[in-house]
Short mmCIF file of C-alpha atoms in Angstrom, two decimals:
data_model
loop_
_atom_site.label_atom_id
_atom_site.label_comp_id
_atom_site.label_asym_id
_atom_site.label_seq_id
_atom_site.Cartn_x
_atom_site.Cartn_y
_atom_site.Cartn_z
CA MET X 1 100.65 100.35 96.49
CA GLN X 2 98.87 101.28 93.21
CA ARG X 3 100.36 103.95 90.98
CA LEU X 4 98.80 104.97 87.80
CA ARG X 5 100.79 106.78 85.04
CA GLY X 6 99.79 109.21 82.42
CA ARG X 7 96.25 110.53 82.48
CA ARG X 8 94.32 108.82 85.29
CA ARG X 9 90.71 107.96 84.80
CA ILE X 10 88.72 110.29 87.00
CA LEU X 11 86.34 108.20 89.14
CA GLY X 12 83.20 109.53 90.72
CA ILE X 13 82.32 108.78 94.36
CA GLY X 14 80.26 105.75 93.18
CA GLY X 15 83.16 104.32 91.03
CA LEU X 16 85.80 104.29 93.77
CA PRO X 17 86.84 100.86 94.92
CA GLY X 18 85.48 100.00 98.32
CA ILE X 19 86.69 97.64 101.01
CA ALA X 20 83.71 95.66 102.38
CA LEU X 21 82.96 96.07 106.13
CA THR X 22 80.41 94.98 108.65
CA ALA X 23 78.88 97.40 111.13
CA GLU X 24 80.74 95.51 113.90
CA ASP X 25 84.05 96.54 112.21
CA VAL X 26 83.54 100.23 112.98
CA ARG X 27 83.43 101.74 116.45
CA ILE X 28 83.30 105.53 117.04
CA LEU X 29 85.05 106.44 120.29
CA ALA X 30 83.42 108.85 122.63
CA GLY X 31 86.35 111.12 123.28
CA PRO X 32 90.06 111.81 123.69
CA ALA X 33 90.32 109.81 126.94
CA GLU X 34 88.96 106.74 125.26
CA PHE X 35 91.15 107.45 122.20
CA ARG X 36 94.26 107.49 124.50
CA SER X 37 93.22 104.26 126.34
CA THR X 38 92.40 102.52 123.02
CA LEU X 39 95.66 103.49 121.43
CA LEU X 40 97.63 102.21 124.41
CA GLU X 41 95.63 98.98 124.59
CA GLN X 42 96.15 98.45 120.92
CA ILE X 43 99.82 98.96 121.18
CA ALA X 44 100.12 96.58 124.10
CA GLN X 45 98.18 93.91 122.15
CA ALA X 46 100.22 94.27 118.89
CA ARG X 47 101.88 91.17 117.56
CA ARG X 48 102.76 91.93 113.87
CA ARG X 49 103.03 95.62 113.06
CA ILE X 50 102.55 99.14 114.36
CA VAL X 51 102.80 101.95 111.66
CA LEU X 52 101.86 105.42 113.02
CA ALA X 53 101.41 108.67 111.00
CA ALA X 54 100.80 112.01 112.87
CA LEU X 55 101.81 115.61 112.38
CA TYR X 56 103.76 115.33 115.52
CA LEU X 57 104.55 113.28 118.67
CA GLN X 58 105.23 115.83 121.42
CA ASP X 59 107.88 115.85 124.12
CA ASP X 60 105.37 115.87 126.99
CA ALA X 61 103.81 113.31 129.33
CA ALA X 62 101.45 111.81 126.75
CA GLY X 63 104.17 111.67 124.10
CA ARG X 64 106.57 109.90 126.34
CA GLU X 65 103.81 107.48 127.47
CA VAL X 66 103.15 106.51 123.77
CA LEU X 67 106.88 106.12 123.07
CA GLU X 68 107.39 104.01 126.21
CA ALA X 69 104.48 101.81 125.16
CA LEU X 70 106.01 101.31 121.71
CA HIS X 71 109.49 100.37 123.17
CA ALA X 72 107.77 97.98 125.66
CA ALA X 73 105.82 96.34 122.80
CA LYS X 74 109.10 95.81 120.88
CA ALA X 75 110.75 94.41 123.87
CA ARG X 76 107.94 91.90 124.45
CA HIS X 77 107.90 90.93 120.79
CA PRO X 78 111.24 91.48 118.95
CA GLY X 79 109.79 90.60 115.67
CA LEU X 80 107.25 93.34 115.77
CA GLN X 81 107.45 95.80 112.88
CA ILE X 82 107.28 99.41 114.16
CA ALA X 83 107.50 102.69 112.15
CA VAL X 84 106.59 106.17 113.16
CA PHE X 85 106.21 109.06 110.61
CA VAL X 86 105.92 112.66 111.73
CA ASP X 87 106.46 115.92 109.96
CA TRP X 88 110.18 116.75 109.46
CA HIS X 89 109.99 120.49 110.20
CA ARG X 90 107.56 120.31 113.11
CA ALA X 91 109.70 117.72 115.00
CA GLN X 92 112.62 120.08 115.07
CA ARG X 93 111.15 123.17 116.42
CA GLY X 94 109.13 124.36 119.51
CA LEU X 95 105.60 125.36 119.72
CA ILE X 96 104.61 128.55 117.77
CA GLY X 97 104.62 131.53 120.14
CA LYS X 98 106.75 129.75 122.72
CA ALA X 99 110.39 129.86 123.51
CA ALA X 100 112.86 128.35 121.04
CA CYS X 101 113.98 124.83 121.70
CA THR X 102 115.38 121.85 119.96
CA GLY X 103 112.00 120.27 119.35
CA ASN X 104 110.52 116.85 119.73
CA ALA X 105 113.45 115.14 118.02
CA ALA X 106 115.55 115.48 121.24
CA LEU X 107 112.95 113.12 122.88
CA TYR X 108 113.29 110.60 120.06
CA THR X 109 117.00 110.62 120.35
CA GLU X 110 116.94 110.24 124.09
CA MET X 111 114.44 107.32 123.88
CA ALA X 112 116.58 105.55 121.30
CA ARG X 113 119.69 106.06 123.37
CA ARG X 114 117.99 104.66 126.39
CA HIS X 115 116.00 101.67 124.87
CA GLY X 116 118.08 100.92 121.86
CA PRO X 117 116.84 100.59 118.26
CA GLY X 118 113.52 99.14 117.27
CA VAL X 119 111.23 102.14 117.21
CA PRO X 120 112.39 104.17 114.27
CA ILE X 121 110.99 107.62 113.96
CA ARG X 122 111.21 109.23 110.58
CA GLY X 123 110.64 112.81 109.48
CA VAL X 124 108.70 113.47 106.37
CA PRO X 125 109.61 116.71 104.55
CA VAL X 126 106.79 117.67 102.10
CA GLN X 127 108.55 120.88 101.31
CA THR X 128 111.86 122.60 102.18
CA ARG X 129 109.96 125.12 104.48
CA GLU X 130 107.15 124.28 106.87
CA TRP X 131 104.99 127.18 105.82
CA MET X 132 104.92 125.69 102.21
CA GLY X 133 103.59 122.31 103.28
CA VAL X 134 103.64 119.74 106.04
CA MET X 135 103.13 116.01 106.33
CA HIS X 136 99.48 116.00 107.58
CA LEU X 137 98.69 112.24 106.98
CA LYS X 138 96.76 110.60 109.87
CA GLY X 139 96.23 107.02 110.90
CA PHE X 140 97.57 104.35 113.29
CA VAL X 141 97.76 100.87 111.75
CA ILE X 142 98.19 98.30 114.55
CA ASP X 143 98.12 94.70 113.30
CA ASP X 144 94.79 94.54 111.39
CA CYS X 145 93.12 97.48 112.86
CA VAL X 146 93.24 101.23 111.93
CA LEU X 147 92.80 103.82 114.62
CA TYR X 148 91.89 106.97 112.66
CA SER X 149 91.71 110.52 113.99
CA GLY X 150 92.82 114.12 113.03
CA ALA X 151 94.62 114.24 116.38
CA SER X 152 98.30 114.37 116.93
CA LEU X 153 100.09 112.87 120.00
CA ASN X 154 100.40 115.13 123.02
CA ASP X 155 98.80 115.88 126.40
CA VAL X 156 95.99 117.96 125.05
CA TYR X 157 94.96 115.70 122.15
CA LEU X 158 95.15 112.66 124.48
CA HIS X 159 93.50 114.44 127.40
CA ARG X 160 96.34 113.66 129.81
CA GLY X 161 95.82 116.47 132.23
CA ASP X 162 93.10 119.11 132.82
CA ARG X 163 92.62 120.21 129.23
CA TYR X 164 91.62 118.35 125.98
CA ARG X 165 91.44 119.10 122.26
CA LEU X 166 88.37 117.41 120.82
CA ASP X 167 88.63 115.53 117.55
CA ARG X 168 86.94 112.63 115.82
CA TYR X 169 87.99 109.04 116.70
CA HIS X 170 87.32 105.81 114.82
CA LEU X 171 88.57 102.28 115.28
CA ILE X 172 88.10 100.13 112.19
CA SER X 173 88.90 96.42 112.10
CA SER X 174 89.90 95.57 108.45
CA ARG X 175 93.04 93.80 107.31
CA ALA X 176 92.60 95.09 103.80
CA LEU X 177 92.33 98.67 104.89
CA ALA X 178 95.22 98.21 107.35
CA ASP X 179 97.37 96.59 104.64
CA SER X 180 96.63 99.51 102.22
CA MET X 181 97.43 102.30 104.61
CA ALA X 182 100.61 100.52 105.95
CA ALA X 183 101.78 99.88 102.52
CA LEU X 184 101.68 103.62 101.43
CA MET X 185 103.53 104.60 104.58
CA THR X 186 106.24 101.92 104.41
CA ARG X 187 106.72 101.88 100.61
CA VAL X 188 106.29 105.50 99.71
CA LEU X 189 107.25 107.33 102.85
CA GLY X 190 109.71 104.81 104.15
CA ASN X 191 111.65 104.25 100.92
CA SER X 192 112.10 107.92 100.02
CA ALA X 193 115.63 109.34 100.45
CA ALA X 194 113.89 112.54 101.55
CA VAL X 195 112.42 110.84 104.65
CA SER X 196 115.13 110.87 107.25
CA ALA X 197 115.74 109.54 110.74
CA LEU X 198 114.89 111.88 113.62
CA ASP X 199 115.93 109.58 116.53
CA CYS X 200 119.65 110.17 116.20
CA GLU X 201 122.20 112.76 117.17
CA SER X 202 123.50 113.67 113.65
CA ARG X 203 120.32 114.47 111.71
CA GLN X 204 120.38 115.44 108.01
CA LYS X 205 120.25 119.13 107.16
CA THR X 206 117.13 120.15 105.17
CA ALA X 207 119.34 121.93 102.59
CA ALA X 208 121.13 118.63 101.78
CA LEU X 209 117.72 117.04 101.23
CA ARG X 210 116.45 119.60 98.65
CA PRO X 211 116.98 117.35 95.54
CA ALA X 212 115.53 114.32 97.20
CA ILE X 213 112.52 116.45 98.45
CA GLY X 214 111.80 117.48 94.80
CA ARG X 215 111.77 113.84 93.80
CA PHE X 216 109.56 112.82 96.68
CA ARG X 217 107.04 115.48 95.77
CA ARG X 218 106.79 114.27 92.17
CA GLN X 219 106.33 110.72 93.64
CA LEU X 220 103.43 112.00 95.93
CA ALA X 221 101.83 113.73 93.13
CA THR X 222 101.08 110.19 91.51
CA ALA X 223 100.74 108.13 94.66
CA ARG X 224 97.48 106.44 95.65
CA TYR X 225 96.28 103.95 98.16
CA GLY X 226 95.99 100.42 96.76
CA ALA X 227 92.50 99.22 97.89
CA PRO X 228 90.96 95.88 96.79
CA ALA X 229 87.29 96.31 95.51
CA THR X 230 85.69 93.79 97.74
CA ALA X 231 82.38 95.66 98.40
CA GLY X 232 79.35 94.80 96.42
CA VAL X 233 76.28 97.03 95.60
CA GLY X 234 74.53 97.94 98.89
CA ASP X 235 77.52 96.91 101.12
CA LEU X 236 78.98 98.98 103.88
CA SER X 237 82.44 99.96 102.53
CA ILE X 238 85.48 102.12 103.12
CA THR X 239 87.95 103.68 100.58
CA PRO X 240 91.24 105.30 101.68
CA LEU X 241 92.08 108.56 99.77
CA LEU X 242 95.25 110.56 99.33
CA GLY X 243 95.54 114.26 98.92
CA PHE X 244 98.43 116.25 97.67
CA GLY X 245 98.71 119.50 95.77
CA GLY X 246 96.31 121.76 93.97
CA ARG X 247 95.99 119.70 90.86
CA ASP X 248 94.54 116.10 90.49
CA ASN X 249 94.00 115.90 94.26
CA GLU X 250 91.99 112.74 94.93
CA LEU X 251 90.93 113.73 98.34
CA ASN X 252 89.85 117.27 97.31
CA ARG X 253 87.88 115.80 94.40
CA ALA X 254 85.98 113.45 96.71
CA ILE X 255 85.15 116.21 99.04
CA LEU X 256 83.64 118.35 96.26
CA GLN X 257 81.78 115.37 94.87
CA LEU X 258 80.35 114.58 98.32
CA VAL X 259 79.10 118.04 98.80
CA GLN X 260 77.61 118.27 95.28
CA ARG X 261 75.69 114.93 95.63
CA ALA X 262 74.04 116.08 99.03
CA ARG X 263 70.35 116.38 98.60
CA ARG X 264 68.80 116.41 102.14
CA HIS X 265 71.48 117.22 104.66
CA LEU X 266 75.20 118.05 104.57
CA LEU X 267 77.21 118.25 107.92
CA LEU X 268 80.60 119.68 107.92
CA PHE X 269 83.21 119.84 110.65
CA THR X 270 86.09 122.29 110.52
CA PRO X 271 88.29 123.81 113.20
CA TYR X 272 89.38 126.94 111.35
CA PHE X 273 86.66 128.69 109.37
CA ASN X 274 88.58 129.43 106.23
CA LEU X 275 86.96 127.39 103.41
CA PRO X 276 88.77 126.92 99.99
CA GLY X 277 86.89 128.83 97.23
CA PRO X 278 85.78 125.72 95.33
CA LEU X 279 84.33 124.06 98.59
CA ARG X 280 82.60 127.38 99.68
CA ARG X 281 80.94 127.68 96.24
CA ALA X 282 79.84 124.16 96.26
CA ILE X 283 78.23 124.54 99.76
CA GLU X 284 76.51 127.68 98.65
CA ALA X 285 75.08 125.86 95.58
CA ARG X 286 73.66 123.20 97.93
CA ILE X 287 71.95 125.91 100.04
CA ARG X 288 70.42 127.51 96.93
CA GLN X 289 69.10 124.09 95.93
CA GLY X 290 67.32 123.71 99.20
CA CYS X 291 69.73 121.23 100.95
CA ARG X 292 70.05 121.82 104.63
CA VAL X 293 73.64 122.62 105.54
CA THR X 294 75.09 122.38 109.08
CA ILE X 295 78.62 123.62 109.77
CA ILE X 296 80.14 123.01 113.16
CA VAL X 297 83.15 125.14 113.99
CA GLY X 298 85.00 126.01 117.11
CA ASP X 299 84.31 129.22 118.95
CA LYS X 300 87.50 131.52 118.77
CA THR X 301 88.09 130.80 122.41
CA ALA X 302 88.21 127.06 121.53
CA ASN X 303 90.83 127.62 118.76
CA ASP X 304 94.27 126.19 119.68
CA PHE X 305 95.91 129.65 118.84
CA TYR X 306 93.60 131.55 121.16
CA ILE X 307 95.35 133.59 123.87
CA PRO X 308 93.23 134.66 126.93
CA VAL X 309 93.06 138.33 127.48
CA ASP X 310 94.96 138.13 130.65
CA GLU X 311 98.01 136.56 129.08
CA ALA X 312 100.78 138.19 127.14
CA PHE X 313 99.70 138.74 123.50
CA THR X 314 101.72 137.47 120.46
CA THR X 315 100.86 137.94 116.83
CA ILE X 316 99.71 134.37 116.41
CA GLY X 317 96.88 135.05 118.77
CA ALA X 318 95.11 137.09 116.12
CA LEU X 319 94.35 134.02 114.12
CA PRO X 320 91.19 132.99 115.92
CA TYR X 321 89.78 136.57 115.32
CA LEU X 322 90.60 136.34 111.62
CA TYR X 323 88.74 133.07 111.41
CA GLU X 324 85.79 134.57 113.33
CA ALA X 325 85.81 137.49 110.88
CA ASN X 326 85.58 134.97 107.98
CA LEU X 327 82.56 133.28 109.74
CA ARG X 328 80.90 136.62 110.33
CA ARG X 329 80.99 137.45 106.75
CA PHE X 330 79.75 134.11 105.70
CA CYS X 331 76.81 134.31 108.07
CA LYS X 332 75.97 137.78 106.96
CA GLN X 333 76.08 136.73 103.29
CA HIS X 334 73.67 133.78 104.00
CA GLN X 335 71.53 135.37 106.73
CA ASP X 336 68.32 134.60 104.89
CA ALA X 337 69.34 130.90 104.83
CA VAL X 338 70.23 130.99 108.51
CA ASP X 339 66.75 132.52 109.19
CA ARG X 340 64.85 129.93 107.08
CA GLY X 341 66.78 127.00 108.77
CA LEU X 342 68.65 125.94 105.61
CA LEU X 343 71.93 126.88 107.18
CA ASP X 344 72.82 125.95 110.74
CA LEU X 345 76.08 127.35 112.10
CA TYR X 346 77.18 125.99 115.34
CA LEU X 347 79.89 127.21 117.64
CA TRP X 348 81.57 124.66 120.03
CA ARG X 349 82.81 125.78 123.34
CA HIS X 350 83.44 123.78 126.49
CA GLU X 351 85.24 125.60 129.35
CA ASN X 352 88.91 126.08 128.50
CA HIS X 353 89.12 123.02 126.01
CA SER X 354 89.78 123.32 122.33
CA TYR X 355 88.19 122.09 119.13
CA HIS X 356 89.80 120.29 116.17
CA LEU X 357 87.14 118.33 114.37
CA LYS X 358 87.21 117.62 110.55
CA GLY X 359 85.05 115.71 108.18
CA LEU X 360 81.64 115.36 106.48
CA LEU X 361 78.47 113.44 106.88
CA VAL X 362 76.20 113.44 103.80
CA ASP X 363 72.56 112.28 103.53
CA ASP X 364 73.05 109.45 106.08
CA ASP X 365 74.92 107.28 103.53
CA TYR X 366 78.39 108.84 103.14
CA ALA X 367 80.86 109.81 105.79
CA LEU X 368 84.36 111.32 105.38
CA LEU X 369 86.99 110.82 108.11
CA THR X 370 89.93 113.15 107.53
CA GLY X 371 92.81 115.04 108.99
CA SER X 372 92.28 117.77 106.48
CA ASN X 373 91.33 121.09 108.05
CA LEU X 374 89.23 121.84 104.97
CA ASN X 375 91.15 125.08 104.33
CA PRO X 376 93.22 126.48 101.47
CA ARG X 377 96.43 125.16 103.13
CA ALA X 378 95.11 121.64 103.26
CA TRP X 379 93.70 122.02 99.78
CA ARG X 380 96.94 123.04 98.04
CA LEU X 381 100.00 122.57 100.25
CA ASP X 382 99.87 119.74 102.87
CA LEU X 383 99.97 115.97 102.39
CA GLU X 384 96.54 114.81 103.57
CA ASN X 385 94.45 111.70 103.66
CA GLY X 386 90.91 110.53 104.51
CA LEU X 387 88.65 107.51 104.76
CA LEU X 388 85.44 107.53 102.73
CA ILE X 389 82.69 105.35 104.25
CA HIS X 390 79.75 104.42 102.04
CA ASP X 391 76.73 103.24 104.14
CA PRO X 392 73.70 102.83 101.83
CA GLN X 393 71.74 100.73 104.46
CA GLY X 394 72.40 103.13 107.32
CA ARG X 395 74.13 100.57 109.44
CA LEU X 396 76.29 103.12 111.20
CA ALA X 397 73.59 105.77 111.44
CA SER X 398 73.07 105.30 115.19
CA GLN X 399 76.82 105.71 115.88
CA HIS X 400 77.01 108.79 113.86
CA ARG X 401 73.94 110.37 115.56
CA ALA X 402 75.45 109.62 119.01
CA GLU X 403 78.74 111.24 117.82
CA VAL X 404 76.95 114.31 116.65
CA ASP X 405 74.79 114.56 119.68
CA ARG X 406 77.91 114.51 121.98
CA ILE X 407 79.32 117.27 119.89
CA LEU X 408 76.28 119.42 120.01
CA GLN X 409 76.06 119.29 123.89
CA HIS X 410 78.72 122.07 123.91
CA CYS X 411 77.40 124.12 120.87
CA ARG X 412 75.28 127.16 120.38
CA ARG X 413 73.55 128.00 117.07
CA LEU X 414 74.58 131.14 115.50
CA ASP X 415 71.21 132.82 114.64
CA HIS X 416 72.52 136.09 113.33
CA HIS X 417 75.99 137.53 112.25
CA ARG X 418 75.62 140.24 114.96
CA SER X 419 75.82 137.48 117.58
CA LEU X 420 79.44 137.40 116.99
CA GLU X 421 81.69 140.03 118.45
CA SER X 422 82.54 142.92 116.19
CA VAL X 423 86.09 143.88 115.36
CA ALA X 424 85.63 147.01 117.54
CA SER X 425 85.23 144.85 120.56
CA TYR X 426 88.44 142.87 119.98
CA PRO X 427 91.55 143.49 122.12
CA GLU X 428 93.47 146.54 120.76
CA PRO X 429 96.45 144.48 119.52
CA VAL X 430 94.13 142.25 117.51
CA GLN X 431 92.30 145.34 116.09
CA ARG X 432 95.65 146.78 114.93
CA ILE X 433 96.79 143.66 113.17
CA LEU X 434 93.37 143.14 111.40
CA ARG X 435 93.20 146.79 110.29
CA ARG X 436 96.87 146.53 108.90
CA LEU X 437 95.95 143.16 107.10
CA ALA X 438 92.75 144.71 105.69
CA ARG X 439 94.60 147.88 104.56
CA THR X 440 97.20 145.97 102.65
CA ARG X 441 94.71 143.23 101.60
CA ALA X 442 97.20 140.79 103.13
CA ASP X 443 94.42 138.96 104.97
CA ARG X 444 93.43 137.34 101.72
CA LEU X 445 96.92 136.16 101.13
CA LEU X 446 97.21 135.05 104.76
CA ASN X 447 94.08 132.90 104.48
CA GLN X 448 95.70 131.00 101.67
CA VAL X 449 98.57 129.69 103.86
CA LEU X 450 96.74 129.17 107.11
#
């Protein structure tokens, strides 16, 4: 793993080291069901290593299925290296808005007790409090392949049941990429005293980890993926990027440079419409310069925090309405660009399913795969990563078009800001919360940590 000390030379997009690929090395999966089957197939075929990073691995049918598959793979091949990294805080609590419980760590302990050691699950504390930052790295390294998605591991992300949460899914065959991503997880995360076992009865207390967490954060601030520059001019290539903190954030810098270099078309996916200021201003500059911008966001009813009107309301249920209010203001501000076709805003909605897509497509030659929600929290607080694909010959263009076409099947174009519901039509509990936030100007503060 490459670490640079002192002032690091700031590289533009074109100067980043790229790992050479062929078009056959990249496969875009069609949806969450194929993502689940591919993950399980890859685990079953693994012979050398399985290193997984996700926000969480849930105590539900899909989470248990994945854990059982990992233990079965270890039993078949005792020399198989396995490591699972999830967020430390998220693993030790229940779902937001649900009853209190011991969290997913209880499942990990049960599995370890039943199957024995061999599938270590480590909790990564990016901060001492969850609201101050989480481990949001994504990527499953299995032998010489990387299965990359913004999805975590549970029933809805893996479509094990009636509902699914849509994300983006890429299977990339590249030993160099797999080595780079596995090295960062095992050497940086795995060797930190702050990163502790979750699959045991006597877990560390967060308070006891505070000094180690401080050292870990300083290490993350200088960490980078080590990527051999094997791609030549004109080659299809991929570069892993790390993002942490509000300063000298490699992933954030690449996102801004991607937007700024767009000339013909910029396509952005985000699940929560709450763009960081620098990203919003860069997008607005592209619109003014005549670049066509498309943003695909989930309808408020496709937000994972949405509470149907016939169910008991809790405060967290106001979030989708807050995001819709952000979108309404943005659309109103740029209504002329919407009318002229320079700005296309699409809302995704499919029955009772939810939307979790993230990333960028730029001028048919760059694509960013990322777990970052492209919001202020991801920009400043969470540990994020992404894979930057440079495709100057358009070898993956047909796969990208097919992916976008599948997504647009369940989208409607927002042709006017009045097409969105007004605050006056929201449920009364939501109206009260939004009025209180606006009166105290707390909505602006809230947007910075969501």
